Coordinates of C-alpha atoms and ligand atoms in Angstrom, one line a residue:
Chain A
M1021 CA 82.2 115.1 64.7
G1022 CA 85.5 113.7 64.3
F1023 CA 87.0 110.3 66.9
D1024 CA 90.3 109.8 68.6
L1025 CA 90.7 106.6 67.7
N1026 CA 94.0 107.1 71.0
S1027 CA 90.7 107.7 72.8
A1028 CA 91.4 104.3 75.2
I1029 CA 87.8 102.0 75.6
R1030 CA 87.0 99.9 77.6
G1031 CA 83.7 98.5 77.4
R1032 CA 81.1 95.5 78.5
V1033 CA 80.9 93.0 75.3
W1034 CA 78.5 91.8 73.1
K1035 CA 79.8 88.8 71.5
F1036 CA 77.7 87.9 67.9
G1037 CA 78.8 84.6 65.2
D1038 CA 80.0 85.0 61.8
S1039 CA 78.4 87.2 59.1
I1040 CA 75.9 89.3 61.1
E1041 CA 74.6 91.2 57.6
T1042 CA 73.4 94.6 57.5
D1043 CA 69.4 94.1 57.0
A1044 CA 69.7 92.9 61.0
I1045 CA 72.2 95.5 61.8
N1046 CA 70.1 98.8 60.0
P1047 CA 66.6 97.0 58.9
Y1048 CA 65.8 100.4 57.2
Y1049 CA 63.3 98.8 54.9
R1050 CA 61.1 98.1 57.7
Y1051 CA 61.8 100.6 60.1
P1052 CA 62.9 103.8 58.5
T1053 CA 63.4 106.2 61.1
M1054 CA 66.4 106.2 63.6
A1055 CA 64.0 105.8 66.7
E1056 CA 62.7 103.1 64.8
L1057 CA 65.6 101.4 64.0
K1058 CA 67.2 102.2 67.6
L1059 CA 64.0 99.8 69.0
H1060 CA 65.3 96.9 66.6
T1061 CA 68.9 97.0 65.4
M1062 CA 70.1 93.5 66.3
E1063 CA 67.0 92.1 66.9
A1064 CA 67.4 89.3 64.8
Y1065 CA 70.2 87.9 66.4
R1066 CA 69.4 88.9 70.3
P1067 CA 65.7 90.0 70.9
E1068 CA 67.0 91.6 73.6
F1069 CA 70.0 93.8 72.4
P1070 CA 68.4 97.0 71.8
Q1071 CA 66.4 97.4 75.6
Q1072 CA 69.6 96.4 77.1
V1073 CA 72.5 97.6 75.3
R1074 CA 74.1 100.2 77.1
P1075 CA 76.2 103.5 76.5
G1076 CA 79.5 102.2 76.0
D1077 CA 79.7 98.9 75.5
V1078 CA 81.8 96.9 72.8
L1079 CA 80.4 95.2 69.9
V1080 CA 82.6 92.1 69.0
A1081 CA 81.6 89.6 65.8
G1082 CA 83.3 86.6 64.2
R1083 CA 83.8 87.7 60.2
N1084 CA 82.3 89.1 57.6
F1085 CA 80.7 91.4 60.1
G1086 CA 78.2 93.7 58.1
C1087 CA 77.5 91.9 54.7
G1088 CA 75.2 92.6 52.8
S1089 CA 74.1 96.1 50.8
S1090 CA 76.1 98.5 51.3
R1091 CA 74.9 100.8 54.3
P1092 CA 76.4 102.2 57.5
G1093 CA 76.0 101.1 61.0
L1094 CA 75.4 104.2 62.6
V1095 CA 72.5 103.2 64.7
L1096 CA 75.0 101.6 66.5
R1097 CA 76.6 105.0 67.4
E1098 CA 73.2 106.0 68.1
V1099 CA 72.2 103.0 70.7
G1100 CA 75.4 103.5 72.3
I1101 CA 78.0 101.3 71.1
A1102 CA 81.9 102.7 71.7
A1103 CA 83.4 100.7 69.4
I1104 CA 83.1 97.8 66.8
V1105 CA 85.7 94.8 67.4
V1106 CA 85.5 92.0 65.0
E1107 CA 87.8 89.2 63.3
S1108 CA 87.1 90.8 59.7
V1109 CA 84.8 92.9 58.2
S1110 CA 82.7 93.1 54.7
R1111 CA 84.5 95.6 52.5
L1112 CA 81.2 98.4 52.0
F1113 CA 80.4 98.1 55.5
L1114 CA 83.7 99.1 57.0
R1115 CA 84.3 102.1 53.8
N1116 CA 81.1 103.1 55.2
N1117 CA 82.0 102.9 59.1
I1118 CA 85.5 105.0 57.8
A1119 CA 83.6 107.3 56.1
R1120 CA 81.2 108.3 59.3
A1121 CA 83.8 107.8 61.7
L1122 CA 82.5 104.7 63.2
P1123 CA 85.0 103.2 65.4
I1124 CA 85.4 99.7 63.9
F1125 CA 89.1 97.1 64.7
M1126 CA 90.2 94.5 62.7
A1127 CA 91.7 92.1 65.8
P1128 CA 91.8 88.3 64.6
G1129 CA 91.5 85.9 67.3
V1130 CA 89.6 89.0 69.5
T1131 CA 86.1 86.3 69.7
D1132 CA 88.7 83.4 71.3
I1133 CA 89.7 85.9 74.5
V1134 CA 86.1 87.2 75.1
D1135 CA 82.6 86.3 75.9
D1136 CA 79.5 87.8 76.5
G1137 CA 79.5 89.9 79.4
D1138 CA 82.6 89.9 79.6
S1139 CA 85.3 93.3 79.8
L1140 CA 87.0 94.6 77.0
Q1141 CA 89.5 97.1 76.5
I1142 CA 90.6 98.6 73.6
D1143 CA 94.4 100.3 73.5
Y1144 CA 94.8 101.0 69.6
Q1145 CA 98.0 103.0 70.8
S1146 CA 100.0 99.8 71.6
A1147 CA 97.5 97.7 69.1
T1148 CA 96.1 95.4 71.3
V1149 CA 92.5 94.2 72.9
R1150 CA 92.7 92.7 76.1
N1151 CA 90.1 90.9 78.3
P1152 CA 91.5 92.7 81.9
A1153 CA 90.1 89.9 83.9
T1154 CA 92.2 87.3 81.8
G1155 CA 94.8 89.0 80.7
R1156 CA 94.6 87.5 77.4
H1157 CA 95.2 89.8 73.8
V1158 CA 94.8 89.7 70.5
A1159 CA 96.3 92.2 68.2
L1160 CA 94.5 94.6 66.5
R1161 CA 95.3 95.8 62.8
K1162 CA 96.4 99.7 63.1
F1163 CA 95.1 101.7 60.2
P1164 CA 97.2 103.0 57.9
P1165 CA 97.7 107.2 58.7
L1166 CA 95.2 108.1 55.9
I1167 CA 92.7 106.2 57.8
E1168 CA 93.1 107.7 61.6
Q1169 CA 93.4 111.1 59.4
I1170 CA 90.1 110.5 58.1
F1171 CA 88.3 109.2 61.9
A1172 CA 90.2 112.4 63.3
A1173 CA 88.7 114.5 60.6
G1174 CA 85.2 113.1 61.7
G1175 CA 84.7 111.5 58.5
L1176 CA 85.5 111.6 54.4
P1177 CA 83.5 113.9 53.3
E1178 CA 84.5 116.4 56.1
F1179 CA 88.1 115.1 55.9
A1180 CA 88.1 116.0 51.8
F1181 CA 87.2 119.4 52.9
Q1182 CA 89.7 120.1 54.9
R1183 CA 93.0 118.5 52.3
Y1184 CA 91.0 120.2 49.4
Q1185 CA 91.1 124.0 51.8
R1186 CA 95.1 122.5 52.9
E1187 CA 95.9 122.6 49.4
Q1188 CA 93.4 125.1 47.3
G1189 CA 92.8 127.5 50.7
P1190 CA 90.0 128.3 52.2
V1191 CA 86.8 127.9 50.6
P1192 CA 85.0 131.0 49.9
P1193 CA 81.2 131.6 51.7
S1194 CA 78.4 131.0 49.5
R1195 CA 77.4 132.8 47.0
Chain B
M1400 CA 98.5 96.2 57.4
G1401 CA 99.7 92.7 56.2
R1402 CA 103.9 91.3 55.8
R1403 CA 105.3 92.9 53.3
K1404 CA 106.7 89.5 51.1
A1405 CA 109.7 88.9 50.1
K1406 CA 110.5 90.9 46.9
T1407 CA 110.7 87.3 44.7
M1408 CA 106.9 86.3 45.6
G1409 CA 105.0 86.5 42.5
Q1410 CA 101.8 88.7 42.4
T1411 CA 98.4 88.1 41.6
I1412 CA 96.2 90.6 39.3
A1413 CA 95.2 92.1 41.6
E1414 CA 98.1 93.0 43.4
K1415 CA 100.1 94.1 40.7
L1416 CA 97.1 96.5 39.5
L1417 CA 96.8 98.2 42.9
S1418 CA 100.7 98.6 43.4
R1419 CA 100.6 100.0 39.4
H1420 CA 98.1 102.7 41.2
N1421 CA 99.6 103.0 44.3
L1422 CA 100.5 106.6 45.1
A1423 CA 103.3 105.9 47.6
G1424 CA 105.2 103.4 44.8
T1425 CA 105.6 100.9 46.5
D1426 CA 105.0 96.9 46.1
A1427 CA 100.8 96.3 47.2
C1428 CA 101.0 92.9 49.5
A1429 CA 96.9 91.1 49.9
G1430 CA 96.3 93.0 53.1
D1431 CA 97.6 96.1 52.5
L1432 CA 95.8 99.6 52.8
V1433 CA 96.7 101.4 49.9
E1434 CA 96.2 105.0 48.6
A1435 CA 96.1 104.4 45.0
R1436 CA 95.4 106.6 42.1
I1437 CA 92.1 106.1 39.9
D1438 CA 91.0 106.0 35.9
G1439 CA 87.7 106.5 35.8
A1440 CA 84.9 107.3 37.8
M1441 CA 81.2 106.2 37.1
C1442 CA 78.1 107.7 38.1
H1443 CA 74.7 106.3 37.9
Y1444 CA 71.0 108.2 38.1
H1445 CA 72.0 108.3 42.1
A1446 CA 75.0 110.6 40.7
D1447 CA 72.9 113.5 42.7
E1448 CA 74.3 111.6 46.1
P1449 CA 78.1 112.1 45.5
M1450 CA 78.3 115.2 43.8
I1451 CA 75.3 117.1 45.3
E1452 CA 74.2 115.8 49.1
M1453 CA 77.9 114.8 50.0
A1454 CA 79.2 117.8 48.3
A1455 CA 77.0 119.6 51.3
Q1456 CA 77.5 117.7 54.0
A1457 CA 81.0 118.3 53.7
G1458 CA 81.0 122.0 53.6
F1459 CA 81.5 122.9 50.3
K1460 CA 77.9 125.0 50.3
D1461 CA 78.3 125.9 46.2
G1462 CA 78.5 122.8 45.5
L1463 CA 81.6 120.7 44.0
P1464 CA 84.2 123.0 43.7
R1465 CA 85.4 121.0 40.5
V1466 CA 86.2 117.2 39.4
W1467 CA 89.7 116.2 39.9
D1468 CA 89.9 115.5 35.7
P1469 CA 86.1 116.0 33.7
D1470 CA 87.7 113.7 30.9
R1471 CA 88.1 110.8 33.3
V1472 CA 84.2 111.0 35.3
F1473 CA 80.9 109.7 33.9
V1474 CA 77.7 110.4 34.3
L1475 CA 75.6 107.8 32.6
M1476 CA 71.8 109.0 34.2
D1477 CA 70.6 105.4 32.5
H1478 CA 68.9 102.4 34.2
H1479 CA 65.6 104.3 33.9
Q1480 CA 64.7 106.1 30.4
P1481 CA 62.3 107.7 29.5
T1482 CA 62.1 109.1 33.4
L1483 CA 59.7 107.4 34.9
S1484 CA 58.8 110.1 37.7
Q1485 CA 59.0 114.0 38.9
A1486 CA 60.7 112.8 41.2
L1487 CA 63.8 111.6 39.0
A1488 CA 63.0 113.7 36.5
D1489 CA 64.4 116.5 38.9
V1490 CA 66.6 114.6 40.2
N1491 CA 68.2 114.6 36.5
A1492 CA 67.9 117.8 35.8
R1493 CA 70.2 118.9 39.1
V1494 CA 72.6 117.0 38.3
R1495 CA 72.5 118.4 35.0
K1496 CA 73.4 121.8 36.2
E1497 CA 76.1 120.7 38.0
V1498 CA 77.5 118.7 35.1
E1499 CA 77.4 121.8 32.7
R1500 CA 79.3 124.0 35.3
L1501 CA 82.0 121.1 36.5
G1502 CA 83.0 120.6 32.8
I1503 CA 82.0 117.0 33.1
K1504 CA 82.5 115.8 29.1
C1505 CA 80.7 112.2 28.9
F1506 CA 77.5 113.1 30.0
H1507 CA 74.4 110.7 29.1
D1508 CA 70.8 111.4 30.0
S1509 CA 68.9 111.0 27.0
E1510 CA 69.7 107.4 26.1
P1511 CA 68.1 104.5 28.1
G1512 CA 70.7 101.8 28.9
I1513 CA 72.4 100.4 31.5
A1514 CA 75.3 102.1 32.5
H1515 CA 77.7 99.2 33.3
Q1516 CA 77.1 98.1 29.8
M1517 CA 77.7 101.4 28.1
M1518 CA 81.4 102.0 30.1
A1519 CA 82.4 99.4 27.5
D1520 CA 79.7 100.4 24.4
Y1521 CA 81.5 103.6 24.2
G1522 CA 85.1 103.0 25.3
L1523 CA 85.6 104.4 28.9
M1524 CA 87.5 102.0 30.0
R1525 CA 90.7 100.1 29.2
P1526 CA 92.5 96.7 31.1
G1527 CA 94.6 97.5 33.1
E1528 CA 92.6 100.8 34.7
L1529 CA 91.3 100.9 38.1
V1530 CA 87.5 102.1 37.6
V1531 CA 85.3 102.5 40.2
G1532 CA 81.6 104.1 40.9
N1533 CA 78.8 104.1 42.6
D1534 CA 77.1 100.5 41.9
S1535 CA 77.8 97.4 43.3
H1536 CA 78.3 96.1 39.6
C1537 CA 81.4 98.1 38.6
I1538 CA 83.1 94.9 38.9
S1539 CA 81.9 94.1 35.7
Y1540 CA 84.5 95.5 34.2
G1541 CA 86.6 92.9 34.7
A1542 CA 85.6 91.6 32.1
L1543 CA 88.2 93.9 30.0
N1544 CA 90.9 93.4 32.1
V1545 CA 89.8 96.5 34.3
G1546 CA 89.8 96.7 38.1
G1547 CA 86.2 97.6 38.2
T1548 CA 84.4 97.5 41.9
G1549 CA 81.9 99.8 43.6
M1550 CA 82.0 102.9 46.4
T1551 CA 79.7 104.0 48.9
R1552 CA 78.4 107.5 48.0
A1553 CA 81.3 109.3 50.7
D1554 CA 84.3 107.3 48.3
M1555 CA 82.9 108.7 45.3
F1556 CA 82.6 112.2 46.3
Y1557 CA 86.0 111.9 47.5
A1558 CA 86.8 109.9 44.2
L1559 CA 85.2 113.1 42.5
L1560 CA 87.0 115.3 44.0
F1561 CA 90.9 114.1 43.7
G1562 CA 91.2 111.4 41.2
E1563 CA 92.6 109.0 44.8
L1564 CA 90.8 106.4 47.2
W1565 CA 92.1 103.8 49.6
F1566 CA 91.7 100.5 49.3
Q1567 CA 92.8 97.2 51.2
V1568 CA 94.9 94.8 49.0
P1569 CA 92.4 92.2 48.2
E1570 CA 93.3 88.4 49.1
S1571 CA 92.1 86.5 45.3
I1572 CA 90.7 83.3 44.5
K1573 CA 91.4 80.9 40.8
I1574 CA 88.7 80.0 39.0
T1575 CA 90.1 77.9 36.3
L1576 CA 87.3 77.1 33.4
T1577 CA 87.6 74.1 31.4
G1578 CA 85.6 72.7 29.1
H1579 CA 84.2 72.3 25.4
K1580 CA 82.9 75.7 23.9
P1581 CA 79.4 76.1 24.8
T1582 CA 77.4 76.2 22.5
Y1583 CA 74.7 78.3 24.2
P1584 CA 75.6 81.2 26.5
I1585 CA 76.8 79.2 30.0
A1586 CA 77.9 82.2 32.0
K1587 CA 75.2 82.2 34.3
D1588 CA 74.7 78.6 34.7
I1589 CA 78.3 78.8 35.6
V1590 CA 78.3 81.4 38.4
L1591 CA 74.8 79.7 39.7
H1592 CA 77.1 76.3 40.1
L1593 CA 79.5 77.9 42.0
A1594 CA 77.2 79.3 44.6
G1595 CA 75.3 76.3 45.1
L1596 CA 78.3 74.5 45.0
Y1597 CA 80.8 77.3 47.3
G1598 CA 78.4 78.8 48.9
E1599 CA 77.2 82.8 47.6
D1600 CA 80.1 84.1 50.2
V1601 CA 82.7 82.4 48.3
A1602 CA 84.9 84.9 47.3
A1603 CA 84.3 87.4 50.2
S1604 CA 86.5 90.9 49.7
M1605 CA 88.6 88.8 47.5
S1606 CA 89.5 89.5 44.1
I1607 CA 88.3 86.5 41.7
E1608 CA 91.0 85.8 38.7
Y1609 CA 89.2 83.9 35.9
T1610 CA 91.2 81.7 34.4
G1611 CA 91.8 78.5 32.1
P1612 CA 91.4 77.0 28.9
L1613 CA 87.6 77.6 28.2
V1614 CA 88.3 81.4 28.4
P1615 CA 89.6 81.8 25.0
D1616 CA 85.9 80.6 24.4
L1617 CA 84.2 83.0 26.0
S1618 CA 82.3 86.3 23.9
I1619 CA 83.4 89.5 26.5
D1620 CA 79.2 89.1 26.4
S1621 CA 80.0 85.9 28.7
R1622 CA 82.8 87.5 30.3
M1623 CA 80.7 90.8 31.7
C1624 CA 78.3 88.3 33.1
L1625 CA 81.1 86.0 35.2
A1626 CA 82.0 89.6 36.3
A1627 CA 79.2 91.2 37.1
H1628 CA 77.9 87.9 39.0
G1629 CA 81.3 88.7 41.2
V1630 CA 79.7 90.8 43.4
E1631 CA 76.9 88.1 43.9
L1632 CA 79.5 86.1 45.3
G1633 CA 81.3 88.4 47.7
A1634 CA 84.1 89.7 45.4
K1635 CA 85.9 92.7 45.0
F1636 CA 87.2 92.6 41.7
A1637 CA 86.5 89.9 39.3
M1638 CA 88.9 90.1 36.7
F1639 CA 89.5 88.0 33.1
P1640 CA 93.3 88.4 31.6
A1641 CA 93.5 90.3 28.7
D1642 CA 93.4 88.6 25.5
A1643 CA 92.5 88.6 21.5
V1644 CA 88.3 88.7 22.2
T1645 CA 89.5 92.1 24.9
H1646 CA 91.9 93.6 22.1
D1647 CA 88.9 92.6 19.1
F1648 CA 86.9 94.1 21.2
L1649 CA 88.2 97.3 22.5
R1650 CA 89.8 98.0 18.7
T1651 CA 86.8 99.9 17.6
R1652 CA 85.7 101.4 20.6
T1653 CA 89.3 102.9 22.4
D1654 CA 92.6 104.6 20.8
R1655 CA 94.0 105.3 23.7
A1656 CA 97.0 103.5 24.7
F1657 CA 96.7 100.8 27.9
E1658 CA 98.4 98.1 29.8
S1659 CA 96.8 95.4 30.3
V1660 CA 97.1 93.3 33.7
A1661 CA 98.0 89.5 34.4
A1662 CA 99.5 87.4 37.3
D1663 CA 102.8 85.7 37.5
P1664 CA 103.4 82.0 37.6
D1665 CA 103.8 82.3 41.9
A1666 CA 101.5 84.0 42.8
T1667 CA 99.7 83.1 46.3
Y1668 CA 95.9 81.9 46.0
A1669 CA 93.6 82.0 49.0
R1670 CA 91.6 79.6 46.9
E1671 CA 91.8 77.7 43.8
I1672 CA 88.7 76.2 42.3
T1673 CA 88.1 74.6 38.8
V1674 CA 84.8 74.0 36.8
D1675 CA 84.2 71.3 33.9
I1676 CA 81.4 72.8 32.1
D1677 CA 81.2 69.3 29.9
E1678 CA 80.1 67.9 33.8
M1679 CA 78.0 70.9 35.5
P1680 CA 74.0 70.5 35.4
F1681 CA 71.2 72.7 35.0
V1682 CA 70.4 74.8 38.1
V1683 CA 68.5 77.2 39.4
A1684 CA 68.4 79.5 42.0
A1685 CA 65.4 79.4 43.9
P1686 CA 63.4 82.0 45.7
H1687 CA 64.6 84.1 47.3
Q1688 CA 68.1 84.3 48.3
F1689 CA 71.1 84.0 45.3
G1690 CA 73.2 81.1 46.7
N1691 CA 69.9 78.9 46.8
I1692 CA 70.7 76.6 44.5
V1693 CA 68.7 73.4 43.8
P1694 CA 69.2 71.4 40.6
I1695 CA 66.6 72.0 37.7
D1696 CA 64.8 68.5 37.8
Q1697 CA 63.7 69.4 41.2
V1698 CA 61.4 72.4 40.3
A1699 CA 60.7 71.1 36.7
G1700 CA 57.0 71.5 36.3
T1701 CA 56.6 74.8 37.8
A1702 CA 53.8 77.2 36.2
I1703 CA 55.2 80.6 35.3
Q1704 CA 53.0 83.8 34.4
Q1705 CA 56.0 85.4 33.8
A1706 CA 59.8 85.3 32.2
Q1707 CA 62.7 88.0 31.6
I1708 CA 66.2 88.1 30.1
G1709 CA 68.0 91.6 30.8
S1710 CA 69.7 93.2 33.2
C1711 CA 73.6 93.6 33.7
A1712 CA 73.8 90.0 33.9
N1713 CA 72.5 88.7 30.6
G1714 CA 71.0 91.6 28.6
R1715 CA 73.5 91.1 26.2
F1716 CA 73.6 90.0 22.2
E1717 CA 74.1 86.2 22.9
D1718 CA 71.3 86.3 25.5
I1719 CA 68.7 87.6 23.7
E1720 CA 70.2 85.4 20.4
I1721 CA 69.9 82.4 22.4
A1722 CA 65.5 83.5 23.0
A1723 CA 65.6 84.4 19.0
R1724 CA 67.2 80.7 19.1
V1725 CA 64.6 78.8 20.6
L1726 CA 61.8 80.4 19.7
R1727 CA 62.2 80.5 16.0
G1728 CA 59.3 79.5 14.5
R1729 CA 57.6 78.8 18.0
K1730 CA 55.6 80.8 20.3
V1731 CA 55.3 81.7 23.8
A1732 CA 53.5 79.8 26.3
R1733 CA 49.7 81.1 25.9
G1734 CA 49.4 83.2 29.4
V1735 CA 52.9 84.0 29.9
R1736 CA 54.2 87.5 30.0
F1737 CA 58.6 87.0 28.1
L1738 CA 60.4 90.3 28.9
I1739 CA 63.4 90.8 27.0
S1740 CA 65.4 94.2 27.6
P1741 CA 68.3 94.8 25.7
A1742 CA 71.4 96.0 28.1
S1743 CA 71.9 99.5 26.2
Q1744 CA 70.9 100.8 23.0
S1745 CA 73.8 99.3 20.9
V1746 CA 73.1 95.8 21.9
Y1747 CA 69.3 96.5 21.0
L1748 CA 70.7 97.8 17.5
Q1749 CA 72.8 95.2 17.2
C1750 CA 69.9 92.4 17.8
L1751 CA 67.3 94.5 15.5
R1752 CA 69.9 94.5 12.6
A1753 CA 70.4 90.6 13.0
G1754 CA 66.6 90.0 12.6
L1755 CA 66.1 88.4 16.4
I1756 CA 64.1 91.2 17.3
E1757 CA 61.4 90.6 14.6
Q1758 CA 61.8 86.6 15.5
L1759 CA 61.1 87.3 19.2
I1760 CA 58.0 89.7 18.7
E1761 CA 56.1 87.4 16.2
A1762 CA 56.7 84.4 18.8
G1763 CA 54.7 87.0 21.2
A1764 CA 57.8 88.1 23.6
Q1765 CA 58.0 91.9 24.6
V1766 CA 60.8 93.7 23.8
I1767 CA 61.2 96.8 26.6
T1768 CA 63.4 99.9 26.4
P1769 CA 67.2 99.3 27.5
G1770 CA 67.9 99.8 31.0
C1771 CA 67.4 98.3 34.8
G1772 CA 63.3 98.1 34.4
I1773 CA 63.2 94.4 34.7
C1774 CA 65.8 93.8 36.8
Q1775 CA 63.9 95.9 39.8
P1776 CA 60.4 96.2 40.7
R1777 CA 59.8 99.2 37.7
V1778 CA 58.6 97.2 35.1
G1779 CA 56.9 94.3 34.8
F1780 CA 55.3 93.6 38.6
L1781 CA 54.6 90.6 39.5
S1782 CA 51.3 89.8 42.0
D1783 CA 50.8 87.9 45.0
G1784 CA 51.7 84.3 43.8
E1785 CA 53.1 84.6 40.6
V1786 CA 56.3 83.1 39.8
C1787 CA 58.6 84.4 37.6
I1788 CA 61.8 82.9 36.4
T1789 CA 64.6 85.2 35.1
A1790 CA 67.7 85.9 33.6
T1791 CA 68.9 89.5 35.9
T1792 CA 71.0 89.2 38.7
R1793 CA 69.2 89.3 42.2
N1794 CA 65.7 86.6 43.9
F1795 CA 64.9 88.6 46.7
K1796 CA 62.2 88.5 47.8
G1797 CA 59.8 91.6 46.4
R1798 CA 62.7 91.9 43.8
K1799 CA 59.6 92.3 41.1
G1800 CA 56.9 93.7 43.2
S1801 CA 54.8 91.1 45.2
P1802 CA 56.6 89.8 48.3
N1803 CA 54.0 86.8 48.2
A1804 CA 55.5 86.1 44.7
E1805 CA 58.0 83.6 43.7
I1806 CA 61.3 84.6 41.4
Y1807 CA 64.2 82.0 40.0
L1808 CA 66.8 82.9 38.7
G1809 CA 68.1 80.9 35.7
G1810 CA 70.5 81.0 32.8
P1811 CA 69.1 82.6 29.5
L1812 CA 68.8 79.3 27.9
T1813 CA 67.0 78.1 30.7
V1814 CA 64.5 81.0 30.9
A1815 CA 63.4 80.7 26.8
A1816 CA 62.7 76.9 27.2
A1817 CA 60.3 78.2 30.0
A1818 CA 58.7 80.7 28.2
L1819 CA 58.3 78.2 25.5
A1820 CA 56.7 75.5 27.7
G1821 CA 54.6 77.7 30.6
E1822 CA 56.7 75.9 33.2
I1823 CA 60.2 75.6 34.0
V1824 CA 62.0 72.9 32.2
N1825 CA 65.1 70.8 31.8
P1826 CA 66.7 72.9 29.0
K1827 CA 68.3 69.5 27.9
E1828 CA 65.3 68.5 25.7
V1829 CA 65.2 71.9 23.9
L1830 CA 69.1 72.0 23.1
R1831 CA 69.2 68.9 21.5
G1832 CA 67.1 70.6 18.7
L1833 CA 68.6 73.6 18.1
Ligands
SF4_2677 S1 70.8 95.8 35.9 FE1 69.7 95.4 37.9 S2 71.8 94.7 39.3 FE2 72.3 95.6 37.1 S3 72.7 97.8 37.1 FE3 70.5 97.6 36.8 S4 69.4 97.6 38.6 FE4 71.8 97.0 39.2

């Protein structure tokens, strides 16, 4: 499913610290199914998170989000997180999220403008994230066109399929 | 996207490498996102994920329609040969069929070895190239001045199809190595020391540039260990200069032309660190994290049941040579299983020809078929309460079987000294006698 980066997002903030590792986000060694993962994601840092997270909430975190092994954060979308906004993100977590079209934004300074439970507004078009209650805002880093296209296509494999067909003509149906 | 710096500013190795490969043809500065042409794509034994699974997810019902350049795709079904299980045998068979259909020329599935070492042994990469793979330790290619880095399976699928990928241009950290030429393989000790002093995320998402007066004295074996461990320090690239040692190594392995990459003298670094190896104490990583570094004297006397030398970090000639040197004419301590696994068949042969294998077997060590076995819970499982000291890459809980076993990481000299003593010891004594 494609994701429209330009759709405005506004949601309640769950705020986390620096270097949140993929073991906390996606502890699949212990909880191998998505149903189980949904009951345990992020509990290492906030035991109440799995129960209290609501569809449309926004996850804000500090530096190096998603460090550790290369694992996608699909479970965060499954529990309803509308977007992740971070100071910085580990490289393979970013690549995994783009490859799966999970909205993630880098906005240095974001942890200074919102507190846990505040509302946060993400406007990709104008490249800002804003705390509507205080008016404080910081810039988010726009992605280059290629990454925007990957989001629109619904992920990297889907994007590759579209590009291939555009360049080589339609892929014939299965043999 | 990062701000474009003034044209006059110097570039780091990563900036120069990614500028050179940038499809847009513009200069790449730290922070930029660029689309880059790649020179090589390596897939190891999880090759079915990018080649088959991702192709199906994308919508290619009959599998990948092509690879962008069959000469630049390397499928090395290494890690576990002879095949360990029915499941792996079936995966290998499926991949083999795809490799044939797609016309991929470089395919090894009947030779044990670690893919990263085979990339070097077979001259599949050259200085100044950008080479990706489906394994985090692809970063080890930086030893040969190759921009190597690990990718996700979706990225690898894209790379196979188009020969292009997006990169965020990393900031760089300069690590200057100084001191006298070491008398034993010291690379692992340097990395453990760095992790202890600066933390295991010291180079998070950055490009490490190793430089300094010690570099010409470091063998390719040592450089591959330092570069491989870039990932344990969080890095995206871990680059060495291409010097006489590099050229010497490549001379017999490749005849393709290449253009190596060096940093400008006025390049900008996010951080600079100097390590004087003459001042470096012996340390080990205690269970269960790479960054859990302690002085060796703090754990000296800990009895061990297993000792290991191998992996993409320490399975090379010099790592095995030091073990043979320590054990020559002596015996592994009673009750200690000393497992030694060369990184590849070429390394194995090199050790055999030098007489090391005979000495090691006489001393009571076990030589294990090349591959990743001893680095994972595949060969040499540990039981509850057992202690292992190992010159491999990782010491996570459960990495060698029981989560109640303890794994220490040390340099190959430290490991060999422990195998001889039956307990962790400061290798200074042993070193004096060599
Ligand atoms: S030796 Fe270990 S770390 Fe290296 S590639 Fe094999 S399994 Fe991975």
